[in-house]
Coordinates of C-alpha atoms and ligand atoms in Angstrom, one line a residue:
M1 CA 0.1 0.0 0.1
A2 CA 1.0 4.0 -0.9
E3 CA 2.8 5.4 2.3
K4 CA 0.2 7.8 3.1
K5 CA 1.3 11.8 3.4
I6 CA 0.5 13.7 6.4
R7 CA -1.3 16.9 5.2
L8 CA -1.5 18.8 8.3
R9 CA -0.2 18.1 11.8
L10 CA -1.4 19.9 14.9
D11 CA 0.6 19.9 17.9
K12 CA -0.8 20.4 21.4
L13 CA -3.2 23.8 19.8
T14 CA -4.4 25.6 22.6
K15 CA -6.5 28.6 22.6
I16 CA -7.3 30.7 26.1
Y17 CA -9.4 33.9 25.8
H18 CA -9.0 36.6 28.2
T19 CA -12.4 37.5 29.3
P20 CA -13.7 40.6 31.6
E21 CA -14.7 37.2 33.5
G22 CA -11.2 35.6 33.6
E23 CA -9.3 33.6 31.6
F24 CA -11.7 30.9 28.9
E25 CA -9.8 28.0 27.5
A26 CA -11.6 26.9 24.3
V27 CA -8.9 24.3 23.2
H28 CA -6.4 22.4 25.2
E29 CA -3.7 20.8 23.8
V30 CA -5.0 19.3 20.4
S31 CA -2.3 17.1 18.6
L32 CA -3.8 15.3 15.4
E33 CA -2.5 14.5 12.4
V34 CA -4.9 14.8 9.4
Q35 CA -3.9 12.7 6.1
D36 CA -3.9 13.9 2.7
R37 CA -7.4 13.1 0.7
E38 CA -8.8 12.1 4.3
F39 CA -12.0 12.8 5.0
L40 CA -11.8 13.9 8.7
V41 CA -14.8 14.6 11.2
L42 CA -14.3 16.3 14.2
L43 CA -17.5 15.2 16.4
G44 CA -18.5 17.2 19.7
P45 CA -20.9 19.1 21.8
G46 CA -22.0 22.6 20.7
H47 CA -19.9 26.0 21.9
C48 CA -17.1 24.0 22.7
G49 CA -14.1 25.2 20.3
K50 CA -14.5 23.1 17.1
T51 CA -14.8 26.3 15.2
V52 CA -12.0 28.0 17.3
L53 CA -10.2 24.9 16.5
L54 CA -10.9 25.4 12.7
N55 CA -10.2 29.2 12.6
M56 CA -6.6 28.1 14.2
I57 CA -6.2 25.7 10.9
A58 CA -7.5 28.6 8.8
G59 CA -5.0 31.1 10.3
L60 CA -7.5 33.4 11.4
E61 CA -6.8 32.8 15.0
A62 CA -3.3 32.6 16.7
P63 CA -3.0 29.6 19.0
S64 CA -2.1 31.0 22.4
S65 CA 0.0 27.8 22.7
G66 CA 1.3 25.0 20.2
S67 CA 2.0 24.8 16.6
F68 CA 0.4 24.1 13.2
Y69 CA 2.4 22.3 10.4
L70 CA 1.4 22.1 6.8
D71 CA 3.5 19.6 4.5
E72 CA 5.4 19.5 7.9
K73 CA 6.7 22.8 7.6
E74 CA 5.4 25.3 10.3
V75 CA 2.8 28.1 9.1
R76 CA 1.6 31.0 11.4
G77 CA -0.7 33.4 10.4
S78 CA -2.8 33.2 7.4
H79 CA -2.1 31.0 4.7
G80 CA -4.4 30.3 1.5
A81 CA -4.2 26.5 1.8
V82 CA -7.7 26.4 3.0
G83 CA -11.2 27.0 2.1
M84 CA -14.1 27.1 4.2
V85 CA -17.6 25.9 3.7
F86 CA -20.1 27.4 6.9
Q87 CA -23.6 26.8 7.8
K88 CA -24.4 30.0 7.1
T89 CA -23.8 30.4 3.2
G90 CA -22.7 34.3 3.2
L91 CA -23.9 34.3 -0.3
M92 CA -24.0 37.1 -1.8
P93 CA -28.1 37.9 -2.6
W94 CA -26.9 40.6 -5.1
K95 CA -24.8 37.9 -7.4
T96 CA -25.7 35.2 -9.3
V97 CA -24.6 31.3 -9.1
M98 CA -21.9 32.1 -11.5
Q99 CA -20.8 35.1 -9.5
N100 CA -20.6 33.9 -6.5
V101 CA -18.7 31.0 -7.1
E102 CA -16.0 32.8 -9.3
L103 CA -15.5 35.5 -7.1
G104 CA -12.3 34.2 -5.3
P105 CA -10.5 33.9 -8.7
K106 CA -12.1 37.2 -9.6
M107 CA -10.6 38.9 -6.7
A108 CA -7.4 37.0 -7.0
G109 CA -6.9 39.0 -10.6
E110 CA -7.7 35.8 -12.8
D111 CA -9.0 35.9 -16.4
K112 CA -12.3 36.2 -17.2
K113 CA -12.1 32.8 -19.3
T114 CA -10.5 30.9 -17.0
R115 CA -12.5 31.6 -13.9
R116 CA -15.4 31.2 -15.7
E117 CA -14.6 27.7 -16.9
R118 CA -13.5 26.5 -13.6
A119 CA -16.6 27.7 -11.7
K120 CA -18.6 26.0 -14.4
K121 CA -16.7 22.8 -14.0
Y122 CA -17.8 22.9 -10.1
I123 CA -21.4 24.2 -10.7
D124 CA -21.7 20.9 -12.7
L125 CA -19.9 18.9 -10.3
V126 CA -22.5 19.9 -7.4
G127 CA -25.3 19.6 -9.9
L128 CA -26.4 23.0 -10.5
S129 CA -26.4 23.3 -14.3
G130 CA -28.8 25.9 -15.4
F131 CA -28.6 27.9 -12.1
E132 CA -25.7 29.7 -13.4
N133 CA -28.0 33.0 -13.8
S134 CA -30.0 32.1 -10.9
Y135 CA -29.9 34.5 -7.6
P136 CA -29.3 33.0 -4.1
S137 CA -32.8 34.0 -3.0
Q138 CA -34.3 31.7 -5.5
L139 CA -32.5 28.7 -4.7
S140 CA -33.7 25.9 -1.6
G141 CA -31.1 25.5 1.8
G142 CA -29.6 22.3 -0.2
M143 CA -29.0 24.0 -3.6
K144 CA -27.3 27.1 -1.5
Q145 CA -24.8 24.5 -0.1
R146 CA -24.3 23.5 -3.2
V147 CA -23.2 26.9 -4.1
G148 CA -20.9 27.2 -0.9
I149 CA -19.2 24.0 -2.2
A150 CA -18.8 25.1 -5.8
R151 CA -17.3 28.0 -4.5
A152 CA -14.9 26.5 -2.1
Y153 CA -13.8 24.1 -4.6
T154 CA -13.2 27.1 -7.4
N155 CA -10.6 28.5 -5.4
N156 CA -8.5 25.5 -5.4
P157 CA -7.8 24.8 -1.9
E158 CA -5.6 22.1 -0.6
I159 CA -7.9 21.7 2.4
L160 CA -11.7 22.3 2.7
L161 CA -12.4 23.3 6.7
M162 CA -16.4 22.8 6.5
D163 CA -18.1 24.1 9.8
E164 CA -21.6 21.9 10.6
P165 CA -22.3 22.8 6.9
F166 CA -25.7 21.2 6.7
G167 CA -27.0 21.9 10.1
A168 CA -30.0 24.5 9.3
L169 CA -31.2 22.1 6.7
D170 CA -34.3 19.6 7.3
A171 CA -33.1 15.6 8.0
Q172 CA -34.0 14.7 4.2
T173 CA -32.3 17.3 2.7
R174 CA -29.1 17.0 4.9
Y175 CA -29.2 13.1 3.7
A176 CA -29.4 13.9 0.2
M177 CA -26.2 16.9 0.8
E178 CA -24.1 14.3 3.0
D179 CA -24.4 11.9 -0.2
E180 CA -23.7 14.5 -2.9
L181 CA -20.8 15.2 -0.6
I182 CA -19.1 12.0 -0.9
R183 CA -19.6 11.8 -4.5
I184 CA -18.0 15.3 -4.8
W185 CA -15.2 14.4 -2.8
E186 CA -14.9 10.6 -4.1
Q187 CA -14.8 12.6 -8.0
E188 CA -12.1 15.3 -6.7
K189 CA -10.1 14.2 -3.7
R190 CA -9.4 17.0 -1.3
T191 CA -8.6 16.9 2.3
I192 CA -11.2 17.7 3.8
I193 CA -12.3 18.5 8.1
F194 CA -16.0 18.1 8.6
V195 CA -17.5 19.7 11.7
T196 CA -20.2 18.0 13.5
N197 CA -22.7 17.5 16.3
N198 CA -24.4 14.9 14.9
I199 CA -23.2 11.1 15.4
E200 CA -25.1 9.5 12.6
E201 CA -23.6 12.3 10.1
A202 CA -20.2 11.8 11.5
A203 CA -20.1 8.0 11.1
Y204 CA -21.9 8.7 7.6
L205 CA -18.8 10.5 6.5
G206 CA -15.7 9.9 7.8
D207 CA -12.4 7.9 7.0
R208 CA -11.7 8.8 11.2
I209 CA -13.7 10.6 13.7
V210 CA -12.3 13.0 16.4
L211 CA -14.6 12.7 19.1
F212 CA -14.1 16.1 21.3
S213 CA -14.5 16.1 25.1
E214 CA -17.1 19.0 26.9
C215 CA -15.3 22.6 26.7
P216 CA -12.1 23.0 27.0
A217 CA -11.9 20.9 23.4
R218 CA -9.6 18.2 24.6
V219 CA -9.2 14.8 21.9
K220 CA -11.3 12.0 23.5
E221 CA -10.6 9.4 21.1
I222 CA -9.8 8.9 17.6
Y223 CA -12.2 6.3 15.6
E224 CA -11.3 4.4 12.0
I225 CA -14.2 4.2 10.3
D226 CA -13.7 1.1 8.0
L227 CA -17.1 0.9 6.1
P228 CA -17.6 0.7 2.4
R229 CA -19.2 3.7 0.9
P230 CA -21.8 4.5 0.6
R231 CA -22.6 3.4 3.8
N232 CA -25.8 2.3 4.7
N233 CA -26.8 3.8 8.4
V234 CA -29.3 0.4 9.4
D235 CA -26.4 -1.9 8.6
P236 CA -25.4 -3.4 11.9
N237 CA -21.8 -2.4 11.5
F238 CA -23.0 1.4 11.0
L239 CA -25.7 0.6 14.2
H240 CA -22.5 -0.7 16.3
I241 CA -20.1 2.4 15.4
R242 CA -23.2 4.8 16.6
Q243 CA -23.5 2.6 19.2
V244 CA -20.3 2.5 20.7
I245 CA -19.4 6.7 19.7
A246 CA -22.4 7.4 21.9
A247 CA -21.7 5.5 24.6
N248 CA -18.4 7.7 25.0
T249 CA -20.0 11.1 24.6
D250 CA -23.0 12.9 26.0
L251 CA -24.1 13.9 22.4
A252 CA -27.5 12.4 21.3
L253 CA -28.0 10.0 18.9
Ligands
ATP1 N1 -13.2 35.9 20.6 C1 -13.5 35.1 21.6 N2 -13.4 35.5 23.1 C2 -14.0 34.9 24.1 N3 -14.6 33.6 23.8 C3 -14.6 33.2 22.5 C4 -13.8 33.9 21.4 N4 -14.0 33.2 20.6 C5 -15.0 31.8 21.2 N5 -15.3 32.1 22.5 C6 -15.7 31.3 23.2 O1 -14.9 29.5 22.8 C7 -16.3 28.8 22.8 C8 -16.3 27.4 21.8 O2 -16.8 28.2 20.7 P1 -16.5 27.3 19.7 O3 -17.2 28.8 18.5 O4 -15.6 26.6 19.0 O5 -17.9 26.6 19.9 P2 -18.1 25.2 18.4 O6 -17.5 23.8 18.9 O7 -17.5 25.6 17.2 O8 -19.9 25.0 19.0 P3 -21.2 25.3 17.7 O9 -21.2 24.0 17.6 O10 -21.9 25.7 18.7 O11 -20.5 26.5 17.0 C9 -17.8 29.1 22.7 O12 -18.1 29.3 24.4 C10 -17.4 30.7 22.7 O13 -18.1 31.6 23.3

């Protein structure tokens, strides 16, 4: 088997905020290795440092201590290796799907033909062909998330950070989007770090699941999910994994 490449390495990343009420530790000594093209899920309770951890990985927040390595080089501050997809898509309502998706390369000064071709490729990949000229207000919640994913891919990031992207969707749309995301990832593999507080979603998506403790966020357990895809959420092996994780956390199933 080919040797796996470590894309990201976190070494004892800690974040402490100094608030008027005193010190508040959001993330405690998180050490992790993330392999190239891995689908890694961060699972844990709400308000518990997962977003803070993503922001540190993106270089948007400085850690209080600890180090972060990208391809074994230490990184401090912002860097262009990540794309982000959030629950709130942050689409510009006055711009069409195409204009939203091509915005990153446009800001970077890429010529119109090249960036449009790439944006079109990812609009097609996420299943939105024919909606290039639609405005966000004309799209459903799931479709807006597809635009968010196309926008992130069009920026060509090495790593995609996804912060509860499907958390606001109804259950049926959420299941459909999970399948879509796996389909997209399998067609064009990137390293994905996906945050959720939903055990079933974590087990459905992840190659590995990092389970976090209550505040401050610290790594409690790491699970390898060695189940073939597409996964079946009523398969006995799947249900077993769900139960094992549920027994190790207060998160609801
Ligand atoms: N700039 C800040 N100053 C003080 N506290 C902060 C700051 N940013 C985040 N926090 C605190 O850190 C904690 C962790 O927040 P974070 O957003 O990472 O949680 P989360 O695990 O992503 O939760 P959720 O799933 O609800 O989004 C929260 O209690 C939050 O109030």
